[in-house]
PDB file of C-alpha atoms (C1' of nucleotides) in Angstrom:
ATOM      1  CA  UNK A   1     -10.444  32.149  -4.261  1.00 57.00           C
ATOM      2  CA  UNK A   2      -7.934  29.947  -5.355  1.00 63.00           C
ATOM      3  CA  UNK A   3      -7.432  25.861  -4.657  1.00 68.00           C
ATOM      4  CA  UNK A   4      -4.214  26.772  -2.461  1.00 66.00           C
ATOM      5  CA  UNK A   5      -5.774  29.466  -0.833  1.00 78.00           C
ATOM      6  CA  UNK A   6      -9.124  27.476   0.289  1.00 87.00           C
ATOM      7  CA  UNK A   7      -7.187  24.840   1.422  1.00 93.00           C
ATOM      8  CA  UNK A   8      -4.869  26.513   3.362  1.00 93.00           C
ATOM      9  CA  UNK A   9      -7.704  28.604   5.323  1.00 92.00           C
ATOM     10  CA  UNK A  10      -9.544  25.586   5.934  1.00 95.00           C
ATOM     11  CA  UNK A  11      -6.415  23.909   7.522  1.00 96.00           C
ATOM     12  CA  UNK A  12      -5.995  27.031   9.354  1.00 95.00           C
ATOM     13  CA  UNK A  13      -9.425  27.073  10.806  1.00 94.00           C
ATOM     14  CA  UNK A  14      -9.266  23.082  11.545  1.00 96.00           C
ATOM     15  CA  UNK A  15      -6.193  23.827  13.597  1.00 97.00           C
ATOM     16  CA  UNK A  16      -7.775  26.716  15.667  1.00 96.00           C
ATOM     17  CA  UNK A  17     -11.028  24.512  16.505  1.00 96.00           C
ATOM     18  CA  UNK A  18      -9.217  21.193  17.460  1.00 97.00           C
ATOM     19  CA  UNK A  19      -5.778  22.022  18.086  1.00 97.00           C
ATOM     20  CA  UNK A  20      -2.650  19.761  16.665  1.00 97.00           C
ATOM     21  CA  UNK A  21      -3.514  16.599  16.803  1.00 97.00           C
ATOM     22  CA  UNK A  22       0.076  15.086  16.777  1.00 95.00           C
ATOM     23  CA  UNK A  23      -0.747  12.243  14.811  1.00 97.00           C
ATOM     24  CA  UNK A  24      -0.152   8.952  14.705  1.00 96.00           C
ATOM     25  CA  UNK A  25      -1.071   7.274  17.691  1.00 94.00           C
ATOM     26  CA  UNK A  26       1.211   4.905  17.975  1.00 97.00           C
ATOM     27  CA  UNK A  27       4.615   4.228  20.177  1.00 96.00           C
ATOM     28  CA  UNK A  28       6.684   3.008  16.917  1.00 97.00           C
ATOM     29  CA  UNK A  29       6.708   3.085  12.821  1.00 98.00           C
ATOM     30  CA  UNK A  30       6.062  -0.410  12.860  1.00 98.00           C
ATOM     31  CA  UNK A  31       3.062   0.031  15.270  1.00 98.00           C
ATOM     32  CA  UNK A  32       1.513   2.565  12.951  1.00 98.00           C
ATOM     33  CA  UNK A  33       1.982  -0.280  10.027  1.00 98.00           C
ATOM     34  CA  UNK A  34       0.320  -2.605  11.587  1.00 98.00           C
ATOM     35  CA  UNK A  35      -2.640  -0.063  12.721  1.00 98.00           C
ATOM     36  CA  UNK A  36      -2.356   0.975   9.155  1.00 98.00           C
ATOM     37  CA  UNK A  37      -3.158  -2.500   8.121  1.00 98.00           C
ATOM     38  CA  UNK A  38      -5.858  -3.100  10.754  1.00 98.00           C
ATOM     39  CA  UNK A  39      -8.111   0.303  10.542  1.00 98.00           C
ATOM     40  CA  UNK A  40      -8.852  -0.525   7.046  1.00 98.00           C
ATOM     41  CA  UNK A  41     -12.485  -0.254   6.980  1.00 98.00           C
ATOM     42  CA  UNK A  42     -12.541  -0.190  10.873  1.00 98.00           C
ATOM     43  CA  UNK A  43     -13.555   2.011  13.558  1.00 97.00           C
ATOM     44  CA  UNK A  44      -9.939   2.992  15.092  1.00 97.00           C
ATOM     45  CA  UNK A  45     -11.526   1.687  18.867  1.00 97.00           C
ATOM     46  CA  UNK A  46     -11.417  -1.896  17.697  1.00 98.00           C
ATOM     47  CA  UNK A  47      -8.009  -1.216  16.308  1.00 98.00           C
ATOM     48  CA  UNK A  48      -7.024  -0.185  19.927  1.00 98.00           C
ATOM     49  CA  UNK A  49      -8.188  -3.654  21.140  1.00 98.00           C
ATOM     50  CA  UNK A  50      -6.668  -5.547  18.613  1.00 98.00           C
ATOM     51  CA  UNK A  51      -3.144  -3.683  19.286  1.00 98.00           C
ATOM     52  CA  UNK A  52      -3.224  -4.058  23.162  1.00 98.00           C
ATOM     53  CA  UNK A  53      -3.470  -7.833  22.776  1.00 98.00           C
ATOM     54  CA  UNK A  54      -0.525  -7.554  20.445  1.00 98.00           C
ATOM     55  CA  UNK A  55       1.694  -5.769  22.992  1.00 98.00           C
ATOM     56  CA  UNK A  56       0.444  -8.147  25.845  1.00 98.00           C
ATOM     57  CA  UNK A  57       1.582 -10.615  23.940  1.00 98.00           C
ATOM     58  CA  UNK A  58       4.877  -8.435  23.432  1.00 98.00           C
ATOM     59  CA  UNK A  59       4.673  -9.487  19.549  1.00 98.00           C
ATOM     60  CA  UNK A  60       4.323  -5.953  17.805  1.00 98.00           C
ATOM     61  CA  UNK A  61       7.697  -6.387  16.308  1.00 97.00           C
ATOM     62  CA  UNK A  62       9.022  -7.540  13.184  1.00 97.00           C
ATOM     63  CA  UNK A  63      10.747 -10.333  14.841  1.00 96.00           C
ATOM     64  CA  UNK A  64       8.116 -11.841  17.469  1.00 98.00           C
ATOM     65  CA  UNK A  65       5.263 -11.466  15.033  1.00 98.00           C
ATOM     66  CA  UNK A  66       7.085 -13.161  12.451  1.00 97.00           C
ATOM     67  CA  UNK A  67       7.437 -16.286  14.679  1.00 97.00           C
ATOM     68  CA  UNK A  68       3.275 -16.072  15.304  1.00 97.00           C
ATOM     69  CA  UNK A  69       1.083 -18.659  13.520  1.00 98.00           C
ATOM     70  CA  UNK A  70      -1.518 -17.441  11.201  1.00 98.00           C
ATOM     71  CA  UNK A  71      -4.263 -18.746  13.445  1.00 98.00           C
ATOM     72  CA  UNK A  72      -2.440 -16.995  16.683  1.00 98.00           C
ATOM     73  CA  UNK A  73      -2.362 -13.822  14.807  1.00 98.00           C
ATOM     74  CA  UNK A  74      -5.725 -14.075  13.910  1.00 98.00           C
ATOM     75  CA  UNK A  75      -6.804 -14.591  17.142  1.00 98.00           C
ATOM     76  CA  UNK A  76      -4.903 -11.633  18.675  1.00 98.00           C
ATOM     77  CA  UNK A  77      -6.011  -9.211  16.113  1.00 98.00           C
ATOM     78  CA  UNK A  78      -9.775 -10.685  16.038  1.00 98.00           C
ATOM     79  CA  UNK A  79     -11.398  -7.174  17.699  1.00 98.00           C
ATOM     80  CA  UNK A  80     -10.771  -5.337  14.509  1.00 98.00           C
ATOM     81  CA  UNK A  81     -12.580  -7.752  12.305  1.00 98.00           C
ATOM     82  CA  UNK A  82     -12.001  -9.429   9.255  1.00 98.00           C
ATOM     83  CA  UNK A  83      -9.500 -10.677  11.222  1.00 98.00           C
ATOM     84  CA  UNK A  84      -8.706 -14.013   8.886  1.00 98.00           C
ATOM     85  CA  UNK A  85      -7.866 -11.448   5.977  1.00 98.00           C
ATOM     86  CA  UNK A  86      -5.757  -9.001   7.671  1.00 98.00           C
ATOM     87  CA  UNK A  87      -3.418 -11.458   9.507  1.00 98.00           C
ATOM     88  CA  UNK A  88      -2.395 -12.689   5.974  1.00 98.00           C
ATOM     89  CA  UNK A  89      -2.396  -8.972   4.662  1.00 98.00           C
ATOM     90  CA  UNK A  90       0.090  -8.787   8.200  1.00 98.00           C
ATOM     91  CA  UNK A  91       1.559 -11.450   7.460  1.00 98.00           C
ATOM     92  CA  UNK A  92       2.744 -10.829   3.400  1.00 98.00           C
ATOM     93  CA  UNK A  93       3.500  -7.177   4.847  1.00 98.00           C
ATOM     94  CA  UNK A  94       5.931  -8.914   6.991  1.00 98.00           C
ATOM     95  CA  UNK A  95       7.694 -10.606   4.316  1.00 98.00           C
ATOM     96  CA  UNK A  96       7.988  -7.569   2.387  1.00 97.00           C
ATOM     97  CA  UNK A  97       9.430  -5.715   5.364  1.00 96.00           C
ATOM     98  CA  UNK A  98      12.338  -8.546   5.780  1.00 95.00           C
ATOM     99  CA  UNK A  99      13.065  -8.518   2.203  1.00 94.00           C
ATOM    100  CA  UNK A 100      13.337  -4.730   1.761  1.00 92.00           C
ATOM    101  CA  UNK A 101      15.596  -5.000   4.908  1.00 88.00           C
ATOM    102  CA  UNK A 102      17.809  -7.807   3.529  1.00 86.00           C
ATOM    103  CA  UNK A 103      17.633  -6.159  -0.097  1.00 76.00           C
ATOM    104  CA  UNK A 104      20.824  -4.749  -1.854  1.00 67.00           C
ATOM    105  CA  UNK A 105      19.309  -1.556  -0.694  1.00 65.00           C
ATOM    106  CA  UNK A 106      18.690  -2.007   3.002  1.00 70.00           C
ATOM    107  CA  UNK A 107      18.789   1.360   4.073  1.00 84.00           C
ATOM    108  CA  UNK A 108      14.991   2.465   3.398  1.00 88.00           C
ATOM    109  CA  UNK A 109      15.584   6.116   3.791  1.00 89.00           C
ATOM    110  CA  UNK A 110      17.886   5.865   0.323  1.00 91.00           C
ATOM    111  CA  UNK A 111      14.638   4.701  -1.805  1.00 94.00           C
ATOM    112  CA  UNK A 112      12.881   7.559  -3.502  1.00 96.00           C
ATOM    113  CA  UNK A 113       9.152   7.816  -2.144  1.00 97.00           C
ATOM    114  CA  UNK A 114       7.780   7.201  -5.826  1.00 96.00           C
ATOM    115  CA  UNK A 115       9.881   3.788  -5.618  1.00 96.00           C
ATOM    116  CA  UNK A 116       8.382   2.867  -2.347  1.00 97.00           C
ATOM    117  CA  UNK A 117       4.817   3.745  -2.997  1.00 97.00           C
ATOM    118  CA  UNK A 118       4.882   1.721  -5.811  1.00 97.00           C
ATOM    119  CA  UNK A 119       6.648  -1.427  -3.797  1.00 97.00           C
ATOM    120  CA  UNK A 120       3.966  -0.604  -1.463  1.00 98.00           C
ATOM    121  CA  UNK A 121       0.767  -0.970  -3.750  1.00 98.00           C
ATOM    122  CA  UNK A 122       2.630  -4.402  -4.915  1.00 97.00           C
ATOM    123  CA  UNK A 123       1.650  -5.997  -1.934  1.00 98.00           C
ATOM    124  CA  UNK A 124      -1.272  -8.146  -1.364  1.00 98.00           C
ATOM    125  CA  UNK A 125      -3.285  -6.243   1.138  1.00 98.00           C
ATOM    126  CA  UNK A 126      -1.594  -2.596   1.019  1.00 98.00           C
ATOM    127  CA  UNK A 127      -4.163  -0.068  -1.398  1.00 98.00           C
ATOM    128  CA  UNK A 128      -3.219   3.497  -1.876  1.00 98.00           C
ATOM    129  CA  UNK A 129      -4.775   4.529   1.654  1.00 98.00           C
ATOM    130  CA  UNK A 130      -2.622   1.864   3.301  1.00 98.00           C
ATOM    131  CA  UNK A 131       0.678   2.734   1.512  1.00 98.00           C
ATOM    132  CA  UNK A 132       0.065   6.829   1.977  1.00 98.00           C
ATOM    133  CA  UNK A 133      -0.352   6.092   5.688  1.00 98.00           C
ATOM    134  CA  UNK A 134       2.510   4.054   5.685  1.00 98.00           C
ATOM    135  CA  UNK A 135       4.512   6.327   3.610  1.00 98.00           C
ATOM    136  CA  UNK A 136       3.487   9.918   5.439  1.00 98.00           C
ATOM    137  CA  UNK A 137       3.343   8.367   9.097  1.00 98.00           C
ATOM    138  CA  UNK A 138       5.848   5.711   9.835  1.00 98.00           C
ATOM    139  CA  UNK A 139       8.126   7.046   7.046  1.00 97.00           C
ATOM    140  CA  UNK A 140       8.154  10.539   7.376  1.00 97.00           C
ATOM    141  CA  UNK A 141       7.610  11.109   3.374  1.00 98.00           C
ATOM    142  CA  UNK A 142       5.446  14.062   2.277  1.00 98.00           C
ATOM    143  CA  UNK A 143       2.301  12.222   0.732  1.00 98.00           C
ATOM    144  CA  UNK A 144      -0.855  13.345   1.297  1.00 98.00           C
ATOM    145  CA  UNK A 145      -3.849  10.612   2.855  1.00 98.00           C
ATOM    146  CA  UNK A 146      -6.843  10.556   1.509  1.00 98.00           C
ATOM    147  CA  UNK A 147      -9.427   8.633   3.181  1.00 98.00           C
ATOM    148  CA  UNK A 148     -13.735   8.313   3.575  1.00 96.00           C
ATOM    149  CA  UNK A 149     -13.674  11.504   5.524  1.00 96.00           C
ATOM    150  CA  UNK A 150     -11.666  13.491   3.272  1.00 97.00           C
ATOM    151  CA  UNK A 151     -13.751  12.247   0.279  1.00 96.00           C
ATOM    152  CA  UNK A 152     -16.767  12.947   2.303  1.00 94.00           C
ATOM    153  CA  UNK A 153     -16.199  16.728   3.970  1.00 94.00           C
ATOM    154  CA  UNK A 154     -14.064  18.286   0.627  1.00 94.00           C
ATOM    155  CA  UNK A 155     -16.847  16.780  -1.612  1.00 92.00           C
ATOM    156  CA  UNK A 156     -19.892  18.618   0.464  1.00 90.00           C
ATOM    157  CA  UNK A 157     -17.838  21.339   0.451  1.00 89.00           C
ATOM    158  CA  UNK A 158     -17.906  22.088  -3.456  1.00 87.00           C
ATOM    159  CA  UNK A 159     -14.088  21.669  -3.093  1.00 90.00           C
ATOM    160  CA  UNK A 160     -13.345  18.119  -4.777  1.00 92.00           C
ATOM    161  CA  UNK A 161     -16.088  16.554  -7.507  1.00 90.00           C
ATOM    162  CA  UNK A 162     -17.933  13.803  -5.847  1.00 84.00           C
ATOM    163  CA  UNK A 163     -17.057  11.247  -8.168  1.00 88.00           C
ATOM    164  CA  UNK A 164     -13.196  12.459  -7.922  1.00 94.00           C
ATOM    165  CA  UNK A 165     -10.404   9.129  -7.757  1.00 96.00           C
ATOM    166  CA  UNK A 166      -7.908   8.789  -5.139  1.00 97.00           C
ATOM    167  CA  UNK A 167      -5.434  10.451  -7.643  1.00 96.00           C
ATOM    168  CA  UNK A 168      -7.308  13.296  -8.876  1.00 95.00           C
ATOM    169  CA  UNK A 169      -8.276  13.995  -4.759  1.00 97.00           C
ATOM    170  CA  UNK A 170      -4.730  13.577  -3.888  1.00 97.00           C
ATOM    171  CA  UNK A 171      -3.581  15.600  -6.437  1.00 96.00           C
ATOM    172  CA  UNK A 172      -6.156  18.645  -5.838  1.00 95.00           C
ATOM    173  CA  UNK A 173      -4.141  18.450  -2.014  1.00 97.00           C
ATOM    174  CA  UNK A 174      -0.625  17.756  -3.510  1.00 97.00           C
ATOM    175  CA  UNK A 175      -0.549  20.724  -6.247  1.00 95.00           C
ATOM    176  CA  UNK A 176      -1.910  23.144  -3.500  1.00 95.00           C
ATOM    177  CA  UNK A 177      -0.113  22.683  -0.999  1.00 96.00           C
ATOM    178  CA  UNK A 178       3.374  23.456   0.478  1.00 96.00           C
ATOM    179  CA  UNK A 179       5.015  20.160   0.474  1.00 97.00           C
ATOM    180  CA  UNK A 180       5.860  20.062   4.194  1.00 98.00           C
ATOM    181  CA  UNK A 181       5.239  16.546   5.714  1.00 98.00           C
ATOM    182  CA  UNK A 182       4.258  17.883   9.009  1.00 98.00           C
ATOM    183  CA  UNK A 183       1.311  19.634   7.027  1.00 98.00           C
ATOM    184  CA  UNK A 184       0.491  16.549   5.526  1.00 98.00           C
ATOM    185  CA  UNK A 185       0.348  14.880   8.788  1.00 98.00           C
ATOM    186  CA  UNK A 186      -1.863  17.649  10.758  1.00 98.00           C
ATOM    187  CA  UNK A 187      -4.086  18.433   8.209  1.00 98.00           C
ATOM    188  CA  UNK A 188      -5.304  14.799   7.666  1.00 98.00           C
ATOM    189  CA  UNK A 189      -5.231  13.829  11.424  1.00 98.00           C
ATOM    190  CA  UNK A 190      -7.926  17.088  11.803  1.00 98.00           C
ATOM    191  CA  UNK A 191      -9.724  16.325   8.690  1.00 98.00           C
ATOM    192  CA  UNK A 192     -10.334  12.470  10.743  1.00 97.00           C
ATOM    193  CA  UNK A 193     -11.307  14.829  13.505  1.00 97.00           C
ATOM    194  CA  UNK A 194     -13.586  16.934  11.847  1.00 96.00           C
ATOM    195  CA  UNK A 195     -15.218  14.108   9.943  1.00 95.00           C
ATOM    196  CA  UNK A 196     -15.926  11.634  13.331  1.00 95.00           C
ATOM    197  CA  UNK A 197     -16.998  15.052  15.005  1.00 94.00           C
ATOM    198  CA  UNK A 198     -19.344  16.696  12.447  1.00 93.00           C
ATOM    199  CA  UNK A 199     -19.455  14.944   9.220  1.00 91.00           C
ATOM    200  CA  UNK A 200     -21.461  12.244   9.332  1.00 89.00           C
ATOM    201  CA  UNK A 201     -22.800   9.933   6.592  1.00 89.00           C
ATOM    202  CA  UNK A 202     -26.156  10.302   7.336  1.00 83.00           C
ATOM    203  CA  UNK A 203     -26.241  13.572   8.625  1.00 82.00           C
ATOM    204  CA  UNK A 204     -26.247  16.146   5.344  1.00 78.00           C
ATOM    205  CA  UNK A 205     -24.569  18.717   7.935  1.00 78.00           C
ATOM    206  CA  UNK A 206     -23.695  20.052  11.494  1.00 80.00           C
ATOM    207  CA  UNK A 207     -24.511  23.530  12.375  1.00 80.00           C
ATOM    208  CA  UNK A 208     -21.501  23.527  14.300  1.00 81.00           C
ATOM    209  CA  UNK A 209     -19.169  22.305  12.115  1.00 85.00           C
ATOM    210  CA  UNK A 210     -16.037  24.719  11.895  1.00 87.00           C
ATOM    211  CA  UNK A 211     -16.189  24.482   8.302  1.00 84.00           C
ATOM    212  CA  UNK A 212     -19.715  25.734   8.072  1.00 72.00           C
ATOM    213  CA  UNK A 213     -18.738  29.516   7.632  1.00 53.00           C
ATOM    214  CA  UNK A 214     -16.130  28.763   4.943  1.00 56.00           C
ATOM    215  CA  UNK A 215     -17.136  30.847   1.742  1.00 54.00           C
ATOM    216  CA  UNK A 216     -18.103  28.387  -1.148  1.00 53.00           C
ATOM    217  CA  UNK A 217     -15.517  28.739  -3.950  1.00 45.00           C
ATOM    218  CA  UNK A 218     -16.330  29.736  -7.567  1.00 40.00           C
ATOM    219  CA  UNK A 219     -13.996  29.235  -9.957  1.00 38.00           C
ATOM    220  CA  UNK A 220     -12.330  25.833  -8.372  1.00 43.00           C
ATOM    221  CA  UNK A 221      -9.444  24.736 -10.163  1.00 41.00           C
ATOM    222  CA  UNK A 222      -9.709  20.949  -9.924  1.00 41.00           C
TER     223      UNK A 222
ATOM    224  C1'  DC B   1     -32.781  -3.647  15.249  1.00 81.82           C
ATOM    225  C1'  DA B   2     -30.062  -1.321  11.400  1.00 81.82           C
ATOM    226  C1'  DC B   3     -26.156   1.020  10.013  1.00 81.82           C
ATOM    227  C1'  DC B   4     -21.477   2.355  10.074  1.00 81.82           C
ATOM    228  C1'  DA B   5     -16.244   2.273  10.576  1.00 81.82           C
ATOM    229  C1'  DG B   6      -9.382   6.058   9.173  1.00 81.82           C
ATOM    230  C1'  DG B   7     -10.284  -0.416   2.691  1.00 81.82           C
ATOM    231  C1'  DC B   8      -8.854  -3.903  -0.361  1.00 81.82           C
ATOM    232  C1'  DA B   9      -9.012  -7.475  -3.814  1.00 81.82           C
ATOM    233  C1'  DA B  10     -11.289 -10.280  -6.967  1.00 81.82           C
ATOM    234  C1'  DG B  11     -14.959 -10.902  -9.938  1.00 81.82           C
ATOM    235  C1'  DT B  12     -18.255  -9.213 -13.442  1.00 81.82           C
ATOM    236  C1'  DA B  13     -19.947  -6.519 -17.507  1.00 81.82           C
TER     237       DA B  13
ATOM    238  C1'  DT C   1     -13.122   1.467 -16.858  1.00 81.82           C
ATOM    239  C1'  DA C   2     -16.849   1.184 -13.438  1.00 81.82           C
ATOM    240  C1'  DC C   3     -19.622  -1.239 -10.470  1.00 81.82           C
ATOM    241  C1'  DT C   4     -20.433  -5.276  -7.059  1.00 81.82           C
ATOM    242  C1'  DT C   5     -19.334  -8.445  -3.377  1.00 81.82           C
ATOM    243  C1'  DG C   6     -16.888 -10.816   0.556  1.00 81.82           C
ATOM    244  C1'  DC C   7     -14.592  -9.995   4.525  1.00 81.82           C
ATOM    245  C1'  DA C   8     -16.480  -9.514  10.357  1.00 81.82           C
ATOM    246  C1'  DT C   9     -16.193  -7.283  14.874  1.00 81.82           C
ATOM    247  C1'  DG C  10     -17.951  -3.792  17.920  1.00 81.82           C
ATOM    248  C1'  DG C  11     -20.046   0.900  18.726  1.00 81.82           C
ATOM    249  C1'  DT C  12     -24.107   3.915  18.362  1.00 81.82           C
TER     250       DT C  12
END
DNA sequence: CACCAGGCAAGTA
DNA sequence: TACTTGCATGGT
């Protein structure tokens, strides 16, 4: 079976165990920027926390959180830890927001999303993960997140090479897929689901994993 | 108690 | 290029 193919029936079967997952959670694109920014390397629960004190506060805007001292900021975001780090990765974020707001250009949706991605990874603070979620969920652009889980699940699977680079994993998705962003967006939202749920990191497998009964591929184009 | 979480950047070899 | 380390809270 071919790349697409797999994929495409794994997605399929995802869908049928879990359901659409309508992701992101989050009330605004700017909301899902700044959960972008805090999940990385966090369990999303502590991201919660950290984001209700930000609305209590009523600063999860561009404007009010601009006017927050670093220290504030820190404080208000503390639950999702390394907390000093990410209110200055907030905090440059910020800047770059205003300025690609006040640039020549300040319509966003008139940048290409190769332009922006690469804007993106400029930024002190914003890796590929970062700028795909960014890019795919508060943007709306068709590029496919890759993350721990999807590393983890496609690479027990046989269906990525364990070593593989956030490129070459992106890629395998990109090439063999139908570039539809609301494909993008479900099938990573239930590969998070299937990874919290039944791929584990210390646990080799689940017996009921939904993937479990998917045929192992020979041949694999990677 | 130990280990992990929806990473990233900077430093080293 | 390919590792290693610091960052830090909260859940299991």
């Amino acid at each position: 079976m071919k790349n697409d193919k797999c994929l495409i029936k794994i997605y399929k079967k995802l869908l049928r165990h879990f359901g659409p997952q309508y992701w992101w959670p989050a009330e605004t694109p700017f909301e899902v920027m700044v959960g972008a920014i805090l999940t990385q390397n966090t369990a999303w629960p502590n991201v919660e926390k950290a984001i209700a004190n930000l609305k209590k506060e009523n600063v999860l805007s561009l404007k009010n959180m601009q006017r927050l001292s670093l220290k504030k900021l820190a404080r208000l975001i503390r639950p999702s830890g390394f907390y000093n780090q990410k209110a200055k990765k907030l905090r440059t974020f910020l800047i770059f927001l205003l300025n690609l707001k006040q640039g020549r250009i300040n319509k966003i949706r008139l940048i290409k999303t190769k332009d922006l991605r690469k804007a993106l990874l400029e930024v002190n603070g914003i890796g590929q993960e970062t700028a795909d979620s960014i890019l795919l969920y508060a943007l709306g652009r068709p590029t496919f997140v890759v993350d721990a889980y999807t590393k983890r699940i496609f690479s027990r699977h046989g269906i990525i090479p364990p070593g593989a680079s956030y490129e070459e994993i992106q890629e395998i998705f990109m090439s063999n897929l139908p570039k539809k962003i609301k494909l993008y967006n479900e099938y990573h939202a239930l590969i998070v689901a299937t990874g919290k749920k039944y791929c584990k990191k210390n646990v080799p497998f689940c017996k009921n994993c939904p993937l479990k009964l998917v045929k192992r591929i020979k041949n694999m184009i990677y």
